[in-house]
Coordinates of N, CA and C in Angstrom, one line a residue:
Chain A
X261 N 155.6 63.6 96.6 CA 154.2 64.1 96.5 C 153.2 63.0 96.3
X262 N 152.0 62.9 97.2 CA 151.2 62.4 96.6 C 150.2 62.5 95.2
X263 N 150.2 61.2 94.6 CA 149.6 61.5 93.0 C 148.2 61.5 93.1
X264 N 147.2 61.5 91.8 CA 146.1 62.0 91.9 C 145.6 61.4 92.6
X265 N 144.3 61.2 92.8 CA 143.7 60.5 94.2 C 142.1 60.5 93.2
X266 N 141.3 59.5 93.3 CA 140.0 59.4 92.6 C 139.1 58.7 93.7
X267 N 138.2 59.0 94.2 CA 136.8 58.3 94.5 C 135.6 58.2 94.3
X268 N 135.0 57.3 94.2 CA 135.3 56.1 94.5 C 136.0 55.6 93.6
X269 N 137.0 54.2 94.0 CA 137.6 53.1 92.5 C 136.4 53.0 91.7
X270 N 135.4 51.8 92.4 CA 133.9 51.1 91.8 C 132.6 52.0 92.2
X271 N 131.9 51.9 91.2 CA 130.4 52.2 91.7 C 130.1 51.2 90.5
X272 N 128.4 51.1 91.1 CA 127.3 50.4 90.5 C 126.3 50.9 90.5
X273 N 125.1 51.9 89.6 CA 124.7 52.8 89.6 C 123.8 52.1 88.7
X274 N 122.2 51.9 88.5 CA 121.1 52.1 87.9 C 120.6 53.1 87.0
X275 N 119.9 53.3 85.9 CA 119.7 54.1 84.9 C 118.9 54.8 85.1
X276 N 119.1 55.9 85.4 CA 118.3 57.0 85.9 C 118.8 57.8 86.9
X277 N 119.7 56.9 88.0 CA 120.6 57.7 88.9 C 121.4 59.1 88.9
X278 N 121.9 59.2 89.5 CA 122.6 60.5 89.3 C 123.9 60.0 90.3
X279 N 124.9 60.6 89.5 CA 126.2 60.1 90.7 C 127.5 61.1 90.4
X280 N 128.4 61.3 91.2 CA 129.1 62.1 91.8 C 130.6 61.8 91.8
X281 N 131.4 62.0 91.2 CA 132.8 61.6 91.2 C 133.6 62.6 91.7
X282 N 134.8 62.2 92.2 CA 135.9 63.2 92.9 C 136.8 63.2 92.7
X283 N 137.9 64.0 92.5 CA 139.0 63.6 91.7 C 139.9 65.1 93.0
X284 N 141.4 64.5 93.3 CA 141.7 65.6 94.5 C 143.5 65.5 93.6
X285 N 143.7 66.1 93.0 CA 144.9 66.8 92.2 C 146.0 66.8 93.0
X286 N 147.1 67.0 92.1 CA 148.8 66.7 93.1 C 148.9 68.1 93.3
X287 N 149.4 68.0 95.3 CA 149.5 69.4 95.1 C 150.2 70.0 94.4
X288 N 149.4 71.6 94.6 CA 150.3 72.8 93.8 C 149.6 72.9 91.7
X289 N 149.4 71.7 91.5 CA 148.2 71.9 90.4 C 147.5 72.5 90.8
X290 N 147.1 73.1 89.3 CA 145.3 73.8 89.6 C 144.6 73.7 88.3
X291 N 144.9 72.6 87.2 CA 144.2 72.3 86.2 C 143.9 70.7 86.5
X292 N 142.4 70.8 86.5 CA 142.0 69.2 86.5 C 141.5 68.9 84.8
X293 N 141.4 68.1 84.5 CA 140.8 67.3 83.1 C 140.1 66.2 83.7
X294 N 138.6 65.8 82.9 CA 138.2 65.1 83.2 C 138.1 64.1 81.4
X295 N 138.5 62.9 81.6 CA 137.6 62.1 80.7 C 137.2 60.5 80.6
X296 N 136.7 60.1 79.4 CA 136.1 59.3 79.5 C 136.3 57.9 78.8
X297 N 136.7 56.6 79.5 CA 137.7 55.5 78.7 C 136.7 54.5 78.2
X298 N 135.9 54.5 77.4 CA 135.5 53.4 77.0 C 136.6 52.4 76.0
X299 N 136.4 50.8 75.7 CA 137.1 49.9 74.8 C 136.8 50.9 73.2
X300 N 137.7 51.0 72.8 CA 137.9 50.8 71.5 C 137.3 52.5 70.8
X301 N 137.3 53.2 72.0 CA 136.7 54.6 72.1 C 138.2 55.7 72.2
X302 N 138.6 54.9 73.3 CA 140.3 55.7 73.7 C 139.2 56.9 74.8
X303 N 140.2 57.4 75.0 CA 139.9 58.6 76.2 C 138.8 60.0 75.6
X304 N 137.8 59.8 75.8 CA 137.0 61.4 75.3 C 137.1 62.3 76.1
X305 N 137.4 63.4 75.6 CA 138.1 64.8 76.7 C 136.5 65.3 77.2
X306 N 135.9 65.4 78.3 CA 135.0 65.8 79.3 C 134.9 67.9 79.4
X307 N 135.8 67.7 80.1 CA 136.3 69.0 80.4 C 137.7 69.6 81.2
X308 N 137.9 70.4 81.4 CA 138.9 71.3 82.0 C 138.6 72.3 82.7
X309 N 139.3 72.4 83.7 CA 138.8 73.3 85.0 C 140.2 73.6 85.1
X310 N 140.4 75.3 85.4 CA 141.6 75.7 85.8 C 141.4 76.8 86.7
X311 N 141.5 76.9 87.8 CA 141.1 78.2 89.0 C 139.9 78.3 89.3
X312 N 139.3 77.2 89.4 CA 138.0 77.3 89.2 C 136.6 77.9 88.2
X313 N 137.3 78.0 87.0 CA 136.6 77.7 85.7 C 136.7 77.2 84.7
X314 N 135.7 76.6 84.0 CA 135.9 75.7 82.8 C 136.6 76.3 82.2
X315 N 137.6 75.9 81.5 CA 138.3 76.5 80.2 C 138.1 75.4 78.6
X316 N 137.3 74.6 79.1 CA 137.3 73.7 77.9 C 136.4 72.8 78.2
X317 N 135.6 72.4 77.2 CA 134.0 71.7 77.0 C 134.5 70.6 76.0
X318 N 134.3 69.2 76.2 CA 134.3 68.1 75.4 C 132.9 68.4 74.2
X319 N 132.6 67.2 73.8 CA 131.2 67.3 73.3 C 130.3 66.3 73.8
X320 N 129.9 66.1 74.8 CA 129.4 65.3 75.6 C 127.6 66.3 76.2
X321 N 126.4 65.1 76.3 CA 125.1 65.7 76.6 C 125.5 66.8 78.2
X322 N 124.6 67.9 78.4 CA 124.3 68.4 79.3 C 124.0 67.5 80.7
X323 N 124.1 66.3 80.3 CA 123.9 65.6 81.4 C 125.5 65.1 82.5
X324 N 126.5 65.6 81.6 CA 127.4 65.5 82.6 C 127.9 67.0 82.8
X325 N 128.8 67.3 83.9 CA 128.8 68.5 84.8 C 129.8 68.3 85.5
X326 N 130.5 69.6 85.8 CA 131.6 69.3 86.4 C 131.7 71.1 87.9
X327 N 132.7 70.6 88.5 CA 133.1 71.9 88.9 C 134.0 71.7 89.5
X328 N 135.1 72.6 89.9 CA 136.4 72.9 90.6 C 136.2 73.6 92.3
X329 N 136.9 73.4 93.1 CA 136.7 74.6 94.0 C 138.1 75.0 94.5
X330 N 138.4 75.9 95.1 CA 139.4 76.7 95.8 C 140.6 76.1 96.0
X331 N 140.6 74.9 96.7 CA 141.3 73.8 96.6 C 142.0 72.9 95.3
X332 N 141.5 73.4 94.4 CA 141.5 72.4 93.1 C 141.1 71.1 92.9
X333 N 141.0 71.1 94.4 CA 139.9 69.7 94.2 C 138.9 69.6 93.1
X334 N 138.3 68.6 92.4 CA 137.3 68.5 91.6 C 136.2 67.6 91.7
X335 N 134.8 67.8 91.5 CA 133.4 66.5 90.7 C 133.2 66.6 89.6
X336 N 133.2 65.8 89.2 CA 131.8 65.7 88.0 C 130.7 64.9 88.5
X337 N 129.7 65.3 87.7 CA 128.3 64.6 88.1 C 128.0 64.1 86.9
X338 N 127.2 63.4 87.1 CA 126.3 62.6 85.4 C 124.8 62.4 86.2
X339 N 124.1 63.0 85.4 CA 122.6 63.0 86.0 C 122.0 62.0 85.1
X340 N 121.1 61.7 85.2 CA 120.2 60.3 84.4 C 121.0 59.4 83.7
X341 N 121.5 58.5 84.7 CA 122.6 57.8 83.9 C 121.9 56.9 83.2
X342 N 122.5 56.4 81.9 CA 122.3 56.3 80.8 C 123.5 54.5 80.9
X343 N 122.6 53.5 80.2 CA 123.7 52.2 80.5 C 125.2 52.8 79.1
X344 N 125.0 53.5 78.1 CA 125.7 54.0 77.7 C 127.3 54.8 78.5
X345 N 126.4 55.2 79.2 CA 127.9 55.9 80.5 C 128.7 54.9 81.6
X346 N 128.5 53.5 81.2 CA 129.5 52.5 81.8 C 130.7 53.0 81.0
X347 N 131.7 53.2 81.9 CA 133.0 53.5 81.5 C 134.1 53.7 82.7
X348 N 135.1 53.8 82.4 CA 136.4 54.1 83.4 C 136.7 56.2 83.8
X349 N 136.3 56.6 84.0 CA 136.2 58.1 84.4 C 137.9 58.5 84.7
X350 N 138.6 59.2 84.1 CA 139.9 59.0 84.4 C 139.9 60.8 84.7
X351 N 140.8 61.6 85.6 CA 141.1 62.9 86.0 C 142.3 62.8 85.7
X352 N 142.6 63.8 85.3 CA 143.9 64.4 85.1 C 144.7 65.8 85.9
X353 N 145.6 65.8 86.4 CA 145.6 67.0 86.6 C 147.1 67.5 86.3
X354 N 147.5 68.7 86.0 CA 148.7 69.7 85.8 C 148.9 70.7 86.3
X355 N 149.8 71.5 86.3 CA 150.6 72.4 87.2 C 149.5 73.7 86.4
X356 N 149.7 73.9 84.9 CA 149.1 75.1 84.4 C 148.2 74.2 83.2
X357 N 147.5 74.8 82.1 CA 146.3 74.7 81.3 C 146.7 73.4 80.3
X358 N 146.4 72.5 80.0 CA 147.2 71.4 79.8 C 147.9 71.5 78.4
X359 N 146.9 72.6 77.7 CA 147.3 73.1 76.2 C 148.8 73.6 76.1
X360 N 148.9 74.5 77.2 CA 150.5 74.9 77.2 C 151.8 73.7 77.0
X361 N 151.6 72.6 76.8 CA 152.4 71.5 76.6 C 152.7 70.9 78.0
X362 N 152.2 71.0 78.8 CA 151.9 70.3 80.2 C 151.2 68.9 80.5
X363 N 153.0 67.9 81.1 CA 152.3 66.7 81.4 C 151.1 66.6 82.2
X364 N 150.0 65.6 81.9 CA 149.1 65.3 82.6 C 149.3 64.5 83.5
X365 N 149.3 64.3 84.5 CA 149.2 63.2 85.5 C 147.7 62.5 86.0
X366 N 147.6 61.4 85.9 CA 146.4 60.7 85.7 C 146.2 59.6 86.6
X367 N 144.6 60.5 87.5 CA 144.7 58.9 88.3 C 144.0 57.9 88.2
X368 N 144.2 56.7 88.9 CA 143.8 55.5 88.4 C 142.7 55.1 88.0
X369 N 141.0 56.4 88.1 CA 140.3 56.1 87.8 C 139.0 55.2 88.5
X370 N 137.6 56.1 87.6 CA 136.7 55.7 88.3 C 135.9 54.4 87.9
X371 N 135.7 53.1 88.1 CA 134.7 52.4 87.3 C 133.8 52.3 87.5
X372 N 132.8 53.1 86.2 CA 131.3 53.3 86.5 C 130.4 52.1 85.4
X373 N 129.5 51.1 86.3 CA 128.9 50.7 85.9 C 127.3 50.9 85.9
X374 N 126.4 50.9 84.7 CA 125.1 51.0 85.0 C 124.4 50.3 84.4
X375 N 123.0 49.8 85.3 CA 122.3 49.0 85.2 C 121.2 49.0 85.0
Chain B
X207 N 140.1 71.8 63.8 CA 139.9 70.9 65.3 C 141.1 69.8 64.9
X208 N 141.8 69.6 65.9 CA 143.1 68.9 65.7 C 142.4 67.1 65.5
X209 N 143.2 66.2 64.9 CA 142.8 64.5 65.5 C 144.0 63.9 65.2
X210 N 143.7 62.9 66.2 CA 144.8 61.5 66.4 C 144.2 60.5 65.5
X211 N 145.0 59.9 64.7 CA 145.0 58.6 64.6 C 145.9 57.3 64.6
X212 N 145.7 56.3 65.5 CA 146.3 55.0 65.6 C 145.9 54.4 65.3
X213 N 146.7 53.6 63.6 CA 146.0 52.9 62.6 C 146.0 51.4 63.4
X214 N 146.4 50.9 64.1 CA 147.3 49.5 64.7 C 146.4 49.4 66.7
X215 N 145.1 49.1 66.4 CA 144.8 48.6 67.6 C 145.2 47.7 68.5
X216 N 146.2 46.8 67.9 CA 146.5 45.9 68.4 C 147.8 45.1 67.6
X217 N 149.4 45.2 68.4 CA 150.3 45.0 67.9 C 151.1 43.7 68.7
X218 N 151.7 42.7 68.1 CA 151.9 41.4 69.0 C 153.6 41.4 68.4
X219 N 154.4 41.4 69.3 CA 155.4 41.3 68.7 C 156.6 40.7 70.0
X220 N 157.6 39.3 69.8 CA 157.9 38.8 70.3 C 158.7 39.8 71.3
X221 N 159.1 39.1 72.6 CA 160.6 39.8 73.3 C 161.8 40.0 72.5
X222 N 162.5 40.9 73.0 CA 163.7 41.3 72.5 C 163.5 41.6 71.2
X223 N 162.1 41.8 70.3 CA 162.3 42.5 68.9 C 162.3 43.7 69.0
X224 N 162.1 44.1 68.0 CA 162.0 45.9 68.1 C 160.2 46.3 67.6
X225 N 159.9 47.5 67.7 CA 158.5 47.7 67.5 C 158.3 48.8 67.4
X226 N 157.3 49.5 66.6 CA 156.9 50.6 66.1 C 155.4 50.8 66.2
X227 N 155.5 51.9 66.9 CA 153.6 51.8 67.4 C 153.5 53.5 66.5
X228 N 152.7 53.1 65.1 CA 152.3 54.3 65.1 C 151.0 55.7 64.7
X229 N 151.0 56.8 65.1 CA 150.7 57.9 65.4 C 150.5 58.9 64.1
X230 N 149.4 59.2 63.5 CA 149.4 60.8 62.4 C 148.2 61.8 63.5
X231 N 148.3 62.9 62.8 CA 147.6 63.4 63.3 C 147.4 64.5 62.5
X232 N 146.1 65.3 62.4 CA 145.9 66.2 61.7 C 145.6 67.9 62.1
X233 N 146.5 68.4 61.8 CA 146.4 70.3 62.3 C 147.4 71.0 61.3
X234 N 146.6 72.0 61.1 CA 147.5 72.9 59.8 C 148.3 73.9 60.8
X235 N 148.2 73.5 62.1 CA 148.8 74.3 62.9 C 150.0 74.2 64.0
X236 N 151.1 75.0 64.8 CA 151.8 74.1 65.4 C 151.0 73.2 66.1
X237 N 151.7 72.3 66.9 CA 151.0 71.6 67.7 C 152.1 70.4 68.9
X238 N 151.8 70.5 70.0 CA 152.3 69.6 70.9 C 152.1 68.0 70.5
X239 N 152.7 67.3 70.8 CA 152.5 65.5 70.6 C 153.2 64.8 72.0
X240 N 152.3 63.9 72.2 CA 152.1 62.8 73.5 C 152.4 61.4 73.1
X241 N 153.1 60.8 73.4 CA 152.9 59.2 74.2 C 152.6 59.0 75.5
X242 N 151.4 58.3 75.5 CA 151.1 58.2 77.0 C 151.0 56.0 77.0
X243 N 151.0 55.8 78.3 CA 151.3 54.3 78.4 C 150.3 54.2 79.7
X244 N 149.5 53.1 79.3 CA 148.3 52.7 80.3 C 148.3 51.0 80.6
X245 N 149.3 50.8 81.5 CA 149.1 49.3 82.4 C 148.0 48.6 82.9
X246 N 147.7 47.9 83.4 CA 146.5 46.8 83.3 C 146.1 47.8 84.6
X247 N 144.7 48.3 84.8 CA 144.4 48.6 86.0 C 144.8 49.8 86.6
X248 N 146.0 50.8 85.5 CA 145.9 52.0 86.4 C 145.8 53.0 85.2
X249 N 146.2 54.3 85.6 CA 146.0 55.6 85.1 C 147.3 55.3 84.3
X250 N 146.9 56.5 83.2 CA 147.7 56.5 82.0 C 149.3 57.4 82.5
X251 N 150.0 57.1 82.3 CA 151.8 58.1 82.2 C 152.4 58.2 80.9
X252 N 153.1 59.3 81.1 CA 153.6 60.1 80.5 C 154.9 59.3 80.1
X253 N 155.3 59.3 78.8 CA 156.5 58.1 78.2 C 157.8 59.3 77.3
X254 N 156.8 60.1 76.5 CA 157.7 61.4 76.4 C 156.8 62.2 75.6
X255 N 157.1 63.7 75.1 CA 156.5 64.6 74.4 C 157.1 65.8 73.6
X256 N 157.0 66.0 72.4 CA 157.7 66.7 71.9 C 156.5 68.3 72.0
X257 N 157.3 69.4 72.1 CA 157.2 70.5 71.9 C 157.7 71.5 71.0
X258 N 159.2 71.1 70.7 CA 159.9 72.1 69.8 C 161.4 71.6 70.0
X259 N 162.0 71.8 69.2 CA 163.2 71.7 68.8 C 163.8 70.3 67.9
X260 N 164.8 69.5 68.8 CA 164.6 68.1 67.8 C 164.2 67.2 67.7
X261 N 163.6 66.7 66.3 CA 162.1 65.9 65.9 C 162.7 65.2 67.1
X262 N 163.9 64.4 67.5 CA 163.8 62.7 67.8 C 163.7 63.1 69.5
X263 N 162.5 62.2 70.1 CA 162.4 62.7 71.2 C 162.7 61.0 72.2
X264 N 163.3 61.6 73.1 CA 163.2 60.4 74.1 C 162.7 60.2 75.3
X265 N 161.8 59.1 75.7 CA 161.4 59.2 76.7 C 161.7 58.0 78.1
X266 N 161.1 57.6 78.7 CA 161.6 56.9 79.7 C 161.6 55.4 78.9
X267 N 161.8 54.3 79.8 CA 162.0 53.1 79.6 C 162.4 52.8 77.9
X268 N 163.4 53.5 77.5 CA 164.1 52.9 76.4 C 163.6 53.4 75.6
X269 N 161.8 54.1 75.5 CA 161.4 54.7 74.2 C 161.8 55.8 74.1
X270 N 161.4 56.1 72.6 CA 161.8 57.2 71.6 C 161.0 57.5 69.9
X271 N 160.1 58.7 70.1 CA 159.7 58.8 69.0 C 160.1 59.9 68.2
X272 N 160.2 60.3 67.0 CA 160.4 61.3 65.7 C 159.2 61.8 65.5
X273 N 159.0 63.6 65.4 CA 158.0 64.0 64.8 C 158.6 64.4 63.6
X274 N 157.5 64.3 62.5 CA 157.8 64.3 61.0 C 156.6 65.3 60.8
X275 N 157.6 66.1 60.5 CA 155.7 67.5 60.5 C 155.3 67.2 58.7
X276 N 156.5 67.3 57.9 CA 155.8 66.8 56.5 C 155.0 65.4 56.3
X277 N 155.0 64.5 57.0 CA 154.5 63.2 57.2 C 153.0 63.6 58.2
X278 N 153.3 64.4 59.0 CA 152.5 64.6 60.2 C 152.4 63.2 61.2
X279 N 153.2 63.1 61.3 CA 153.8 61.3 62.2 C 154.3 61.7 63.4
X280 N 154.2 61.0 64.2 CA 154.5 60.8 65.8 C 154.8 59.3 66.1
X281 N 155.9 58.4 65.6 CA 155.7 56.9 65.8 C 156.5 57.1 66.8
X282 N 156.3 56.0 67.8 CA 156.9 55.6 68.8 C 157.7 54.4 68.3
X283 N 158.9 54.5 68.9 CA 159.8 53.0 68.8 C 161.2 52.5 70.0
X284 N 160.9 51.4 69.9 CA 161.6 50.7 71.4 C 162.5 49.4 70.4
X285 N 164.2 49.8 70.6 CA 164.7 48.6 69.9 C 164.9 47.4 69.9
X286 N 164.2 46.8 71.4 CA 164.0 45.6 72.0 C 163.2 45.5 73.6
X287 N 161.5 45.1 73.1 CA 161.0 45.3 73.7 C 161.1 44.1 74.8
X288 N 160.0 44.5 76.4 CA 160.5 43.3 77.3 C 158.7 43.0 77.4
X289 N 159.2 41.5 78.3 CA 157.9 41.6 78.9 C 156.9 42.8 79.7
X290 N 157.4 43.4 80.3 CA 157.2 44.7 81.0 C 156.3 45.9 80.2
X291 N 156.7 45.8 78.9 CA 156.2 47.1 78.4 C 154.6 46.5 77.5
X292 N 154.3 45.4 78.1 CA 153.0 44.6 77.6 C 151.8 45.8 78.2
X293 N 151.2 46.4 77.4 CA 150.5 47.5 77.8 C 149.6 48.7 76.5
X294 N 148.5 48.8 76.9 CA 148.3 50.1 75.8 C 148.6 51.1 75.9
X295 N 149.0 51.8 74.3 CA 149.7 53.2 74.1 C 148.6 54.2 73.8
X296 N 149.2 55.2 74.0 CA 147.9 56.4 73.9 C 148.6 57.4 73.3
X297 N 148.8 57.9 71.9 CA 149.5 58.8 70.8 C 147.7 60.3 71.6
X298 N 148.6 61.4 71.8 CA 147.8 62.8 72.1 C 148.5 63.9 71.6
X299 N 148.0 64.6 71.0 CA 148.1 66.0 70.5 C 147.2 67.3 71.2
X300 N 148.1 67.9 70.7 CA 147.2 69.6 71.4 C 147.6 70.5 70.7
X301 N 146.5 71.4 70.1 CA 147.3 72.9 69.3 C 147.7 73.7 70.7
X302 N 149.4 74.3 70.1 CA 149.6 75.0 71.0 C 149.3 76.5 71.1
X303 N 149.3 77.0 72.4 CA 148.5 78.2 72.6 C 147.2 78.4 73.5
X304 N 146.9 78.8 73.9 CA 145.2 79.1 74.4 C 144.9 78.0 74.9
X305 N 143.6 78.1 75.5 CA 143.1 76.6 76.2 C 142.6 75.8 75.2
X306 N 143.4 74.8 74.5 CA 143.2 73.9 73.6 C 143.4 72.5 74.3
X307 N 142.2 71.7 73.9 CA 142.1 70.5 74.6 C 142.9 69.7 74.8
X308 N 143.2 68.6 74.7 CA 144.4 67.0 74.3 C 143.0 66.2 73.9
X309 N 143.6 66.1 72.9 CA 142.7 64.9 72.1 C 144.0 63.7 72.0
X310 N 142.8 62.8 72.5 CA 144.0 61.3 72.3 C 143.0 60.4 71.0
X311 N 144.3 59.4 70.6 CA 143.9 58.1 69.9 C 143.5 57.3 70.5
X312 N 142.8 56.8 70.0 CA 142.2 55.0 70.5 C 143.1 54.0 70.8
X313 N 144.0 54.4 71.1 CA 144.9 53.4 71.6 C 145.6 52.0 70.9
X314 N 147.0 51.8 71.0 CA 147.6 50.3 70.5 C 147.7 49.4 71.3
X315 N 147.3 48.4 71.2 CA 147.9 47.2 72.7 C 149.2 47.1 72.3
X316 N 149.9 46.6 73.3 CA 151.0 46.1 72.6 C 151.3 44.6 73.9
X317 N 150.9 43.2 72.9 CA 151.5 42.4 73.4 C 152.9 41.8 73.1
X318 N 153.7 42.0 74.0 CA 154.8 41.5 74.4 C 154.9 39.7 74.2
X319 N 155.2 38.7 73.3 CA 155.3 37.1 73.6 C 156.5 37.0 74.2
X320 N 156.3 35.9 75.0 CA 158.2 35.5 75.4 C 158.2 34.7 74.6

């Protein structure tokens, strides 16, 4: 099976932008996780999507956003990006809700720079 | 609200010793536990996870951790590490049940010397 799949690797984005990430899950998953890798931060959990609805909210501003569709495919967006939101964007995805004790599979991630 | 902590950001320990990367975490409740391992440049994997039954769990490439619920511990340990496993650890928890998050730790490096 192919594993998660993220695009883009790189972006370079200006502060105030708005930008769009994609994250496409191993088949037969239908829970994505989104989060977020800063140095010395470790991973902040974003959100979770399972069937196409959130089932779990990080604590992160209104300015990031996510959604699922039919496919299990997933985006998140980040609207007015902020040089704060330079980070590695990592997706996760699993068979069922990840809380049920279900490995995550994680892919290699987005790197978002802003300027 | 459950948390990880990994006291040890950064652990240096020659080849072929042994090593202990470790993991507390806090929940008055049951709760799932993670090692995850993150290589220069890619996405984080799965090393092993306890759910239930016995504490000593084992996972791929030689590791093996113990959950200690009176300690509330999750250490990871490898009894002779290689160059290969030069990389950061990622200790995660989750209450089990319901849609409860995975909260991870800040991660250990672990350099490997020859």
């Amino acid at each position: 099976k192919a594993g998660v799949t993220q695009t883009p690797r790189y972006l370079i984005k200006t502060r105030g932008q708005q930008v769009t990430l994609s994250c496409s899950p191993i088949s037969g998953h239908r829970s994505v996780s989104w989060y977020q890798q800063t140095p010395g931060q470790g991973l902040q959990f974003l959100f979770e999507y399972f069937s196409e609805t959130q089932r779990n909210k990080g604590n992160f501003p209104g300015r990031f956003s996510g959604r699922q569709f039919s496919n299990s495919r997933s985006e998140m967006n980040v609207s007015t990006l902020e040089l704060g939101d330079s980070a590695l964007y990592l997706c996760a995805s699993s068979p069922t809700v990840s809380a049920q004790g279900e490995t995550q599979y994680f892919g290699p991630g987005t790197r978002l720079l802003v300027l | 609200a459950q948390s990880v902590t990994q006291l040890d950001s950064q652990v240096p320990v020659f080849e072929e010793a042994p090593v202990e990367l470790r993991c507390n975490y806090s929940s008055s409740v049951s709760v799932y536990l993670f090692w995850y391992v993150q290589y220069p440049n890619q996405g984080l994997q799965l090393l092993l996870k306890y759910l239930s039954g016995s504490t000593l769990v084992k996972g791929i490439n030689g590791f093996e951790a113990e959950f200690n619920k009176s300690q509330t511990s999750f250490h990871l340990r490898k009894p002779s590490v290689h160059i290969s496993d030069t990389a950061e650890y990622f200790c995660a928890v989750t209450l089990s049940g319901g849609y409860q998050k995975v909260t991870f730790g800040t991660g250990t490096k672990l350099q490997v010397i020859p």
